[in-house]
mmCIF file of C-alpha atoms in Angstrom:
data_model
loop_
_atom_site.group_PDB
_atom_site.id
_atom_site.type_symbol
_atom_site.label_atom_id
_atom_site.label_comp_id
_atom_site.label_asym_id
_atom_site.label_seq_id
_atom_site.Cartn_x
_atom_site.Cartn_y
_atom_site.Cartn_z
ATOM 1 C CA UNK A 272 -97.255 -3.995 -35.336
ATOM 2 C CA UNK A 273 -97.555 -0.039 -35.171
ATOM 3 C CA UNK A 274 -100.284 1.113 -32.639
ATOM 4 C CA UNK A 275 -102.049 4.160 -34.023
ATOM 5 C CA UNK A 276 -103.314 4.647 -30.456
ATOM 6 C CA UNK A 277 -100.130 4.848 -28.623
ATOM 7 C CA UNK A 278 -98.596 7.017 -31.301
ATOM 8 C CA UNK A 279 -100.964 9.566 -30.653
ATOM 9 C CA UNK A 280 -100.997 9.649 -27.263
ATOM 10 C CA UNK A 281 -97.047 10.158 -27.070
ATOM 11 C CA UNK A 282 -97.310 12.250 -29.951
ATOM 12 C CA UNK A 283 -99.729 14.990 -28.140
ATOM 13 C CA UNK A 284 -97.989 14.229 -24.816
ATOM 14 C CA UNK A 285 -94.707 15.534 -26.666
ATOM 15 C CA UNK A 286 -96.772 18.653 -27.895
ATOM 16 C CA UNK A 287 -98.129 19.280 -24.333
ATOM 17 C CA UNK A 288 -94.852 19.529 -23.045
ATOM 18 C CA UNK A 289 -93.182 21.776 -26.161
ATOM 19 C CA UNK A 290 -95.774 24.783 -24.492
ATOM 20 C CA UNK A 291 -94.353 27.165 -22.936
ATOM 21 C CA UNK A 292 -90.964 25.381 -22.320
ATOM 22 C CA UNK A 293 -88.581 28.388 -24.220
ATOM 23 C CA UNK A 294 -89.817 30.531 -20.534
ATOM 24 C CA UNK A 295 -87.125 32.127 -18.820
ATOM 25 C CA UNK A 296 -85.302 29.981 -16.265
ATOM 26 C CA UNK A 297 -86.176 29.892 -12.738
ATOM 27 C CA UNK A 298 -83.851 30.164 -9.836
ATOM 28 C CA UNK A 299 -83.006 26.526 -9.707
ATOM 29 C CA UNK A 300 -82.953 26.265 -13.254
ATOM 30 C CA UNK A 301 -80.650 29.023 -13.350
ATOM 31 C CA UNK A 302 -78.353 26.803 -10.915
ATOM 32 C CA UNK A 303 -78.030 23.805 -13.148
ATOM 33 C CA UNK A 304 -77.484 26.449 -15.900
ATOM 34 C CA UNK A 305 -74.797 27.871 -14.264
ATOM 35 C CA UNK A 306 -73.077 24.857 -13.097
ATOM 36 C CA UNK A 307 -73.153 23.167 -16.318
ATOM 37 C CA UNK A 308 -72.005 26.057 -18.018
ATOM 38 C CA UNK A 309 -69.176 27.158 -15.872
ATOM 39 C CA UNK A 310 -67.685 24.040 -14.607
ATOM 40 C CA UNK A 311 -65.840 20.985 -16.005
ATOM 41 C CA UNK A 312 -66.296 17.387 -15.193
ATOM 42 C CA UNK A 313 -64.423 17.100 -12.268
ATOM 43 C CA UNK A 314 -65.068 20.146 -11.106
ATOM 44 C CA UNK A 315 -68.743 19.426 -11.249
ATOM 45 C CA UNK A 316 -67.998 16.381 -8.537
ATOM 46 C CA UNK A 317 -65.267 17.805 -6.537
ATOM 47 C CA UNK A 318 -66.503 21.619 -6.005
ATOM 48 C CA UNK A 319 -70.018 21.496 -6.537
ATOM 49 C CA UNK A 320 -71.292 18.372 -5.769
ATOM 50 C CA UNK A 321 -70.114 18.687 -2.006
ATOM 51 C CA UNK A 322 -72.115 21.884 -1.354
ATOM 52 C CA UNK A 323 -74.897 21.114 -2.552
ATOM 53 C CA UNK A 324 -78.402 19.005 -1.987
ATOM 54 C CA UNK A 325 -78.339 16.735 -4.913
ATOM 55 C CA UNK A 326 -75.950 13.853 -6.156
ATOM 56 C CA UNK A 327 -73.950 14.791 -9.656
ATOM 57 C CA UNK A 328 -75.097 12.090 -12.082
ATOM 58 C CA UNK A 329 -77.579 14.897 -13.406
ATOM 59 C CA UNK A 330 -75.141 17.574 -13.561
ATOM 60 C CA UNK A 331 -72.411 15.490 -15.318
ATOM 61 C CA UNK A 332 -75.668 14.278 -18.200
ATOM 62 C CA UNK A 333 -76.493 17.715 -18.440
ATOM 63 C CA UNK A 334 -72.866 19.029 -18.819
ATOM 64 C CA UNK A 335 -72.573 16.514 -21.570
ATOM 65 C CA UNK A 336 -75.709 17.219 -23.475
ATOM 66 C CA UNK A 337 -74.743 21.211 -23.256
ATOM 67 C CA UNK A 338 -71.760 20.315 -24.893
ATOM 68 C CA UNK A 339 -74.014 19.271 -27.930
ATOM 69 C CA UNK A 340 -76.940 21.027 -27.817
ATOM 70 C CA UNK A 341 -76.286 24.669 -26.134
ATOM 71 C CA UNK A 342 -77.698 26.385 -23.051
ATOM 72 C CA UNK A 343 -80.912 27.478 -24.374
ATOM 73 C CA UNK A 344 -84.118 27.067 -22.336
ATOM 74 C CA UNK A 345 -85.344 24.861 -24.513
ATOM 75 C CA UNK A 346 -82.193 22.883 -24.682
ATOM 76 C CA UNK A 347 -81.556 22.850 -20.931
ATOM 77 C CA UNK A 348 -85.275 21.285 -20.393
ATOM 78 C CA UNK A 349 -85.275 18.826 -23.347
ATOM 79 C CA UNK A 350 -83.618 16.307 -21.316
ATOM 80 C CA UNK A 351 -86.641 16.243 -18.787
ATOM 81 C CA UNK A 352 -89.512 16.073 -21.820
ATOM 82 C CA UNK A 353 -87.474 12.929 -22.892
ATOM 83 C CA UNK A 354 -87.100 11.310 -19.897
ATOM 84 C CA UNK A 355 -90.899 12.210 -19.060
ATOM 85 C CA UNK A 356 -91.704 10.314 -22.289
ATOM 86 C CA UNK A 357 -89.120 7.477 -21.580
ATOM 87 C CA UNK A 358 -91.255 6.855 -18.376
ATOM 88 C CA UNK A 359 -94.513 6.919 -20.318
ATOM 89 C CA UNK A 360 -93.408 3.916 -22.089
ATOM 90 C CA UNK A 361 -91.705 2.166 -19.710
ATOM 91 C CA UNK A 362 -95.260 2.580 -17.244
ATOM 92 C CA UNK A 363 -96.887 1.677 -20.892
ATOM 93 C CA UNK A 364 -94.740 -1.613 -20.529
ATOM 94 C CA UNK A 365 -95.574 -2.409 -16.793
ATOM 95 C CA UNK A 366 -99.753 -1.330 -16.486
ATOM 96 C CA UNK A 367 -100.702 -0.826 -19.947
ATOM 97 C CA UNK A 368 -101.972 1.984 -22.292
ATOM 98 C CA UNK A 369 -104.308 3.389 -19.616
ATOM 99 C CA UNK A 370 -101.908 3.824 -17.132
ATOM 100 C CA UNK A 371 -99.184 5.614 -20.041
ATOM 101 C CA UNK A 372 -102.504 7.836 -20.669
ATOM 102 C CA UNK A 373 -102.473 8.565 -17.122
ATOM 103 C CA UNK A 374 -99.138 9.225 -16.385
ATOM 104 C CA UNK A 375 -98.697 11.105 -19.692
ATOM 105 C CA UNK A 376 -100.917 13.852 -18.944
ATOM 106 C CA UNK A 377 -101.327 13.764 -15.102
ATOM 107 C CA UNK A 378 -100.619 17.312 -14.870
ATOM 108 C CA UNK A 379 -97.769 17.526 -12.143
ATOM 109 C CA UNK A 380 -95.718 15.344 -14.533
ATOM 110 C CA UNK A 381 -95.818 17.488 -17.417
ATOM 111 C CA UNK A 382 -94.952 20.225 -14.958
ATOM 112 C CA UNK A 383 -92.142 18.725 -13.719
ATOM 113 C CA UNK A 384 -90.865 17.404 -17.109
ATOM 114 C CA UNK A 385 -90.383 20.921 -18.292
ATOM 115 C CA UNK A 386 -88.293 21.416 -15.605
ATOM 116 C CA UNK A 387 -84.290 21.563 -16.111
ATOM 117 C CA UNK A 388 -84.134 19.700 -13.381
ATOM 118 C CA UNK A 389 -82.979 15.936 -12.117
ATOM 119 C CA UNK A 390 -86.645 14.933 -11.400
ATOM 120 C CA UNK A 391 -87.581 12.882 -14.375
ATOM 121 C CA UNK A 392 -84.625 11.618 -15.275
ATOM 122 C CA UNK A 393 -84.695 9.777 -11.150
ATOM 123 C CA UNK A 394 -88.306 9.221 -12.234
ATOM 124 C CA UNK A 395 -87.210 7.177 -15.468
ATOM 125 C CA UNK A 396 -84.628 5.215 -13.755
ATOM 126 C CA UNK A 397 -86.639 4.416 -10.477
ATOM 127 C CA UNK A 398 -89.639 2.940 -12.872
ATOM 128 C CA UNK A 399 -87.482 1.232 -15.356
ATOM 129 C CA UNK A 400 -86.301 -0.288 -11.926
ATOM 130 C CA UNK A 401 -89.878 -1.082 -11.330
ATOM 131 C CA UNK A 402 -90.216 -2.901 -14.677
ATOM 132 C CA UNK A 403 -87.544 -5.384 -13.879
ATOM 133 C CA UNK A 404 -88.565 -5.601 -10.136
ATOM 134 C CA UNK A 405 -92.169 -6.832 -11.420
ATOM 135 C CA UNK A 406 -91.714 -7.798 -15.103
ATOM 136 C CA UNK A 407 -88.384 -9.437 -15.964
ATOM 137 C CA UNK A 408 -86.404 -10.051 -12.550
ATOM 138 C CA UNK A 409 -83.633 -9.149 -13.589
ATOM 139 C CA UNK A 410 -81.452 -8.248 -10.683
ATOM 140 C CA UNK A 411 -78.384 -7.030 -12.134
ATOM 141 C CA UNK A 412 -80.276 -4.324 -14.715
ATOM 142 C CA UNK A 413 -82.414 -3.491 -11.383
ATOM 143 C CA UNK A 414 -79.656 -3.067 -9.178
ATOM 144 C CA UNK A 415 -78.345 -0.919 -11.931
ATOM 145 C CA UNK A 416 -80.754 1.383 -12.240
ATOM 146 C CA UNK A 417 -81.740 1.693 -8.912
ATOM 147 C CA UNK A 418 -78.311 2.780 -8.552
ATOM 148 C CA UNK A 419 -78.960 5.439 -10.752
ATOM 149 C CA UNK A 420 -81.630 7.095 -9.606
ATOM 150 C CA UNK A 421 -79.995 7.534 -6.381
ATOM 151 C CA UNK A 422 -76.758 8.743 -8.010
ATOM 152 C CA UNK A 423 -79.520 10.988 -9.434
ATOM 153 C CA UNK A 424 -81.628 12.211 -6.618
ATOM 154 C CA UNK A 425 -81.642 11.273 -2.944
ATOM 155 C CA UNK A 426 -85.113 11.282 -2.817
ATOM 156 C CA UNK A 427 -84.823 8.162 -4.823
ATOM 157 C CA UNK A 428 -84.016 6.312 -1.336
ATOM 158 C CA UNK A 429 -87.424 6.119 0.164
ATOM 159 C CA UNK A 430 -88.638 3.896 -2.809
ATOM 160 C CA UNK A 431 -85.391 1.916 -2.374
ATOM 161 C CA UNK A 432 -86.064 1.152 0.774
ATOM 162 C CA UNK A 433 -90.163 0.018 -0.201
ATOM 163 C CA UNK A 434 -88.092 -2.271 -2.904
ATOM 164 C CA UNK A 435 -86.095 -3.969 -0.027
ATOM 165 C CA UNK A 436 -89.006 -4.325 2.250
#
């Protein structure tokens, strides 16, 4: 059955993160702009990816969704206000419609998910790892997306590493 409650709350957390998000990009903004923009596929794991901080499954999403939906500021930070949302129901799933509440409008996520950056999207992957850690053990689907996040951010490692503990 349809939950009024958790409509609403996903429904305003989508409006929350709509403010504001047509600002001009900053500088690392500006990077994945560029990147996406200017290089191909390949080029995007052979030239790019070497030089710089952050593994290329982010880059190669977001040179894909460019392809459909443009470079505009709004279009380059959609991505991230989906994947925030994604993670509000997959926490929703694991702890609940407090905890989506929380995570929803905890105000460093909404910051970060109107970022056109790789943060959310390693945020989505590393909880909907959690959710089959805890919920369903399900190692293959957890190994997969564990994989992921890495693929998507380094950063991802440290809760890798709390996993295998």
């Amino acid at each position: 059955m349809f939950n009024k409650k958790i409509f609403l709350i996903f429904f305003f957390a989508f409006l929350i993160r709509l403010i504001a998000l047509n600002q001009s990009l900053w500088l690392d903004e500006a990077v994945t702009a560029n990147v996406v923009k200017n290089l191909g596929l390949s080029q995007i794991i052979s030239k790019f990816s070497p030089t710089d901080f952050h593994p290329p499954l982010y880059y190669l999403f977001m040179k894909l969704w460019t392809n459909v939906f443009g470079y505009s500021e709004i279009a380059l930070r959609m991505p991230s206000v989906l994947f925030s949302l994604m993670t509000g129901w997959v926490v929703y799933l694991i702890g609940g419609i407090w905890a989506a509440t929380f995570f929803l409008f905890n105000p460093l996520i909404v910051y970060y998910s109107q970022e056109a950056r790789m943060y959310m999207m390693a945020t989505f992957f590393l909880t909907i790892s959690l959710y089959y850690f805890l919920k369903n053990r399900n190692q293959a689907l957890f190994g997969l997306f564990i994989s992921l996040a890495f693929l998507t951010f380094y950063g991802s490692i440290f809760l890798i590493i709390s996993f295998s503990i």
